[in-house]
């Protein structure tokens, strides 16, 4: 039986032990290059990542917050469509004119009324006319939803990616230790896991949000880093559970026993021998958690615990757009929904391809 | 192989189950169409928020209070049709006159009014007596009840505060001990003696929470009085699944009432409809009312659109242009003969500045100038048109329309958006960029970073915060926002742990004093969240309290309004206008400015309702 | 095995203690002050102090923790000596003859102990949990069954056809389906299927189980299954592929065992371990339900109840829901671990 295992590079105990990984990853890359879907997905993901960097550095979507159009400006391809929301915002000419109340006898500012008026006269404000249409329509303030979606991508990808990496790191480390070591440490980690998973997810999120938001030490990290932390600290449990069960399964397998026989240490068996065999689970989990966290951010935004009001994410866009569908303003929902779908799809496909490429047992 | 067998069996089961499910589904649908209970008048509606319960002395939210209107009779009430609102007797013989300079009010209950039957009465009919009112008033300050409205009777009735203090000291809240200022003169007469004149006192007795309750009911159900509302009103609580379903049914023992058409406005089509539908009938007419609290806007709206509900009140602003594009009923609604009634609520919204805050607070000219500049830079038209979708009007003074003391000719110019004036004011008082980071700083060089607190899980609060951030960055002022859970927000406001925050107030009774007290200095930590303390304002407030409604008091109200505009502890927000859409089979519908529910004054054209449901 | 189960049951005690401690710390120290939520619009210090006293939140933390432990264990709360002053049981005087109507309630009130109640609506917490769980399960049990069955069946099929165009297409559809937020699905589906097409009611719930399951529940169930199926399918497929590429499968094939038998006997059986793990993770969730579904479709379930409770700082409801759901979760986890052994004899319990 052990001879059969010798053929698999990732687990071969007889392979040159000092350099198993580079060979594995080189092989994987070669396989990936032949996978068309994988390469296209990779390209899409890279484009999104570039976009994220671009918008972060202000190269693109710099003026996303500029109110260039009228409220709910139509998309250019729907130029003629009726826009009731914008019509309403025009001043009502029939408004009754009422003389403003005179405050001069009680106003602390009264002595400087004259100076105030003079200074006011000197300040010129120019109001830029608002466009009736925008390339892909406008939001309620008249901002371009396309630029908003790009800016939103920056936040959402950042949140999804880093929260997932963080969660996978926590989940894998704890899962490996618990599944492999078992015993007292395993019990302790199981206790920890049970405590976390026994609490309904929504409560856990709200509780963490409450703890983080009211902690003075963390005040400096409010906003996006806090969302990342909330998601990671509440989202690692699923990964932990799967990795643990994988480790339980693998720990009793022959190749691990063989490794033990040749004197490999526990940590070496855990992270050098078993980990490559479960790395595809980690990757599937990473992909799923990026997806899951980008979506969880939507739910956090729905609950009002998402990113702060001066930034924008796909989540805040969707939360905003939830009432817009009924009144026929579908474009913000579409812009955020579609860009999210494209990235997430590409990301998942890429992960599938990576998984195929990395797992040498397939094909 | 066992697995495979199991799988096949499961597949078969699914097929069978699916067929059963379809058959059952069809059966249910058919049953619904056949079993049309033609005789019963059933009203189905939604509330936009969940209720808390129906012990009148323990509740505050308008949904629970609104439902209590139907279980209990207050001594006085508002005439259903009169506008402006008018106090009329409900279960007393007349509206009392203030005696002894506005410090004594005596009510005479009508004899022969009975509570709804309840096991607590041991099978006997229980007549309403003056003692029930005394008992209810005492309940307001019983610590066990932790009544949200205990403030109504604080520092008000002679001897009541002393009674409460004694109870605290003796560790016993003794309902049998008399209070000097609450005298039960005979079986049906109760008289109140006040510590100081208060002409608004009568309004308390039109609140659906200041209602007589039977002591034996409260004591029988002491553990859960919220679920056992037993009153003298037209409806009883039939079924209650808290926060999801409230069912009211006609109180079979109710004496009945008729619509008073004396104050109807012949030019008001709603009044005319109500008169036409209800005159000569013994009310109430609806047999059963099913209320579902639906907090999410889309389902509440779509349930009405799908005719699952008979009318929709306080229609979500987000969907208003579906039903009422540019203020006119949409063609689809016209075709369905849906009617719309629009009402301005007796409420205001505002953003408070914390007057004790080192940046936005203070009474010196430069402090006042800073707040005024922030207000001038805030584009309120966007709040009205975009956040409230045009379903609101800009507030000009803290007293909203429909409330005694409202002055339609009061216009505060410095609450209006004016960017040049805002910038000029900041420049003038030295709020300019000192450290070259592009943002304005304090005159002494301290950087300015404002913080706005709003309630998490509220889209509207977020949008108000968003608007502030936008407007502030337009004048070069940095602002951050913090979303906090409701409980935290309340706490922070109460103890002054905020810089700026948005708030709202709905009238408890229709007098401007209910709003002006929000800035009365001694009410700091009680209801004055802005912590505004201006001696001149406090003096005017105390003076106004002693006067009945009239030109003299109106003048004081106007002076107070002017001080608020000048010192700017608030940025005034909007008065919201709500739209009610009513299906054609609902007859006599009218939204009252103060009373919350209309069930007592409604009728349903059952055949029309059934016909529509079958569509 | 018996010893193992006993040991696990014994271990539940510290876990439960951990949950209680965590919840206690989070909500009693960090959460907002419930007294203010209950106090009303105009309040003074005395009144807030009174409420804090009645709720027991003015007590030292360890005392509160003690109350909490007692409440969890018994479902009852008692008027403790330190704050009995205002909560004296009512006395019925001769003039107002009390009744035997609700003697049970009265007896409880008189004994000084009564069921833990919601701070917001005063409803008995055990009653909240027992009544709200039914609608939640009405939705979630069909969801879990359909999702697992469809997931496993489709995953076997896809794994069988691995690498083909069908496989790729189905995976592609799954990925796309997974990429859209649940919130969007709910909003769009309610609008289209509930309102525009009128196939389902927009919202609602009744007292009749059959009416619920046949009339109100189908759309929420369909939505939840649709959303849950894609990730389940992906995951199960990966489990099957793992097994398919194992040596024993090759050996079986080499021996000439038919592919179908290989799939059903070897692959399915071995893939059941991770699948069971996954169900084990999902199972406790059915008791919580989906708060989004429940809020949008007006289903009076636990998820919605918890959300409302959180928004209103109704701590007794939140804490009770959390602790009791924690117990349910632990029992399910134990069952899953025991099932491991039944499915895979190689797994040994230390």
XYZ file of N, CA, C and O in Angstrom, chain C residues 46-105:
240
model
N -34.774 58.956 39.441
C -35.463 58.039 40.352
C -36.107 56.893 39.595
O -36.011 55.734 39.972
N -36.776 57.308 38.518
C -37.526 56.327 37.761
C -36.584 55.305 37.137
O -36.847 54.101 37.160
N -35.480 55.799 36.579
C -34.530 54.886 35.944
C -33.917 53.965 36.990
O -33.788 52.756 36.777
N -33.600 54.540 38.165
C -33.053 53.717 39.240
C -34.034 52.626 39.629
O -33.661 51.476 39.840
N -35.309 53.001 39.696
C -36.348 52.038 40.066
C -36.394 50.890 39.067
O -36.465 49.719 39.437
N -36.325 51.238 37.786
C -36.385 50.189 36.772
C -35.147 49.300 36.854
O -35.241 48.075 36.824
N -34.009 49.934 37.000
C -32.770 49.154 37.088
C -32.845 48.182 38.260
O -32.414 47.038 38.171
N -33.433 48.666 39.335
C -33.572 47.850 40.528
C -34.488 46.650 40.244
O -34.193 45.525 40.604
N -35.615 46.955 39.589
C -36.568 45.875 39.309
C -35.984 44.830 38.383
O -36.275 43.655 38.486
N -35.192 45.278 37.423
C -34.596 44.330 36.497
C -33.407 43.618 37.133
O -32.893 42.657 36.593
N -32.959 44.147 38.267
C -31.817 43.548 38.936
C -30.492 43.958 38.325
O -29.454 43.402 38.675
N -30.503 44.930 37.419
C -29.238 45.302 36.782
C -28.420 46.267 37.636
O -27.348 46.690 37.231
N -28.931 46.591 38.826
C -28.134 47.446 39.703
C -27.269 46.601 40.636
O -26.479 47.113 41.401
N -27.435 45.275 40.564
C -26.698 44.379 41.458
C -25.261 44.191 40.967
O -24.972 44.398 39.795
N -24.368 43.757 41.869
C -23.005 43.442 41.411
C -23.045 42.323 40.371
O -23.960 41.484 40.381
N -22.032 42.313 39.524
C -22.036 41.383 38.390
C -22.204 39.931 38.824
O -22.983 39.195 38.249
N -21.473 39.524 39.916
C -21.538 38.103 40.280
C -22.929 37.718 40.762
O -23.383 36.600 40.559
N -23.625 38.679 41.393
C -24.993 38.395 41.839
C -25.892 38.194 40.614
O -26.678 37.250 40.538
N -25.722 39.080 39.649
C -26.529 38.956 38.432
C -26.267 37.631 37.733
O -27.177 36.990 37.221
N -24.991 37.250 37.719
C -24.634 35.978 37.083
C -25.315 34.833 37.808
O -25.817 33.891 37.190
N -25.379 34.945 39.125
C -26.057 33.935 39.916
C -27.536 33.847 39.567
O -28.066 32.763 39.334
N -28.194 34.991 39.489
C -29.608 35.016 39.090
C -29.769 34.340 37.728
O -30.679 33.555 37.504
N -28.863 34.724 36.849
C -28.939 34.227 35.478
C -28.857 32.703 35.475
O -29.666 32.017 34.845
N -27.900 32.162 36.244
C -27.740 30.712 36.300
C -29.013 30.062 36.845
O -29.485 29.060 36.315
N -29.571 30.685 37.870
C -30.794 30.149 38.456
C -31.931 30.159 37.437
O -32.670 29.190 37.290
N -32.040 31.269 36.732
C -33.116 31.391 35.746
C -32.978 30.368 34.637
O -33.949 29.778 34.176
N -31.731 30.153 34.209
C -31.501 29.169 33.156
C -31.916 27.785 33.642
O -32.586 27.032 32.937
N -31.536 27.481 34.882
C -31.790 26.145 35.388
C -33.278 25.889 35.592
O -33.764 24.794 35.331
N -34.011 26.903 36.067
C -35.401 26.661 36.450
C -36.418 27.273 35.510
O -37.568 26.871 35.490
N -36.019 28.269 34.734
C -36.984 28.990 33.915
C -37.803 29.973 34.739
O -38.711 30.604 34.241
N -37.459 30.088 36.017
C -38.203 31.003 36.879
C -37.290 32.098 37.397
O -36.086 31.924 37.526
N -37.890 33.224 37.688
C -37.149 34.269 38.347
C -37.862 34.557 39.662
O -39.074 34.388 39.749
N -37.116 34.927 40.653
C -37.724 35.149 41.956
C -37.506 36.581 42.408
O -36.541 37.214 42.010
N -38.395 37.050 43.211
C -38.202 38.374 43.783
C -37.221 38.217 44.930
O -37.572 37.777 46.010
N -35.979 38.533 44.633
C -34.905 38.310 45.599
C -35.034 39.299 46.733
O -35.554 40.383 46.569
N -34.508 38.892 47.847
C -34.650 39.683 49.043
C -34.176 41.122 48.845
O -34.787 42.064 49.289
N -33.089 41.261 48.107
C -32.496 42.586 47.963
C -33.391 43.549 47.186
O -33.207 44.735 47.275
N -34.343 43.031 46.451
C -35.232 43.996 45.819
C -36.705 43.580 45.851
O -37.452 43.734 44.923
N -37.070 43.064 46.991
C -38.475 42.704 47.133
C -39.327 43.920 47.454
O -40.540 43.866 47.318
N -38.676 45.004 47.871
C -39.412 46.138 48.432
C -40.607 46.570 47.596
O -41.673 46.834 48.122
N -40.426 46.663 46.292
C -41.512 47.196 45.479
C -42.341 46.096 44.809
O -43.320 46.352 44.166
N -41.898 44.889 44.973
C -42.558 43.843 44.214
C -43.356 42.908 45.112
O -43.385 41.718 44.939
N -43.966 43.504 46.086
C -44.726 42.694 47.014
C -45.914 42.043 46.310
O -46.611 42.669 45.522
N -46.173 40.783 46.613
C -47.304 40.131 45.955
C -48.613 40.843 46.304
O -48.782 41.322 47.426
N -49.509 40.941 45.377
C -50.741 41.690 45.614
C -51.627 41.008 46.641
O -51.664 39.793 46.746
N -52.304 41.844 47.386
C -53.249 41.300 48.352
C -54.645 41.640 47.880
O -54.905 42.739 47.406
N -55.538 40.722 48.000
C -56.896 40.992 47.565
C -57.713 41.363 48.798
O -57.786 40.605 49.761
N -58.279 42.546 48.756
C -59.054 42.920 49.924
C -60.504 42.462 49.781
O -60.934 41.996 48.731
N -61.236 42.593 50.847
C -62.574 42.015 50.895
C -63.548 42.714 49.944
O -64.447 42.114 49.394
N -63.304 44.025 49.766
C -64.255 44.796 48.967
C -64.236 44.369 47.493
O -65.243 44.390 46.819
N -63.072 44.050 47.016
C -63.003 43.642 45.613
C -62.733 42.149 45.582
O -61.596 41.715 45.621
N -63.794 41.384 45.558
C -63.600 39.942 45.650
C -62.767 39.414 44.488
O -63.162 39.540 43.332
N -61.626 38.895 44.810
C -60.793 38.277 43.783
C -61.458 37.000 43.331
O -62.493 36.606 43.859
N -60.941 36.345 42.395
C -61.613 35.170 41.881
C -60.668 34.000 41.843
O -59.461 34.140 42.001
N -61.249 32.881 41.621
C -60.442 31.677 41.461
C -60.033 31.527 40.006
O -59.492 30.518 39.607
N -60.346 32.571 39.239
C -60.181 32.478 37.790
C -58.788 32.006 37.404
O -58.624 31.011 36.719
N -57.812 32.735 37.869
C -56.474 32.427 37.410
C -55.619 32.102 38.620
O -54.618 32.736 38.876
N -56.083 31.109 39.345
C -55.431 30.831 40.616
C -53.981 30.425 40.411
O -53.136 30.708 41.252
N -53.711 29.806 39.278
C -52.333 29.378 39.030
C -51.416 30.587 38.957
O -50.374 30.641 39.609
N -51.855 31.582 38.178
C -51.066 32.799 38.047
C -50.864 33.433 39.409
O -49.784 33.869 39.756
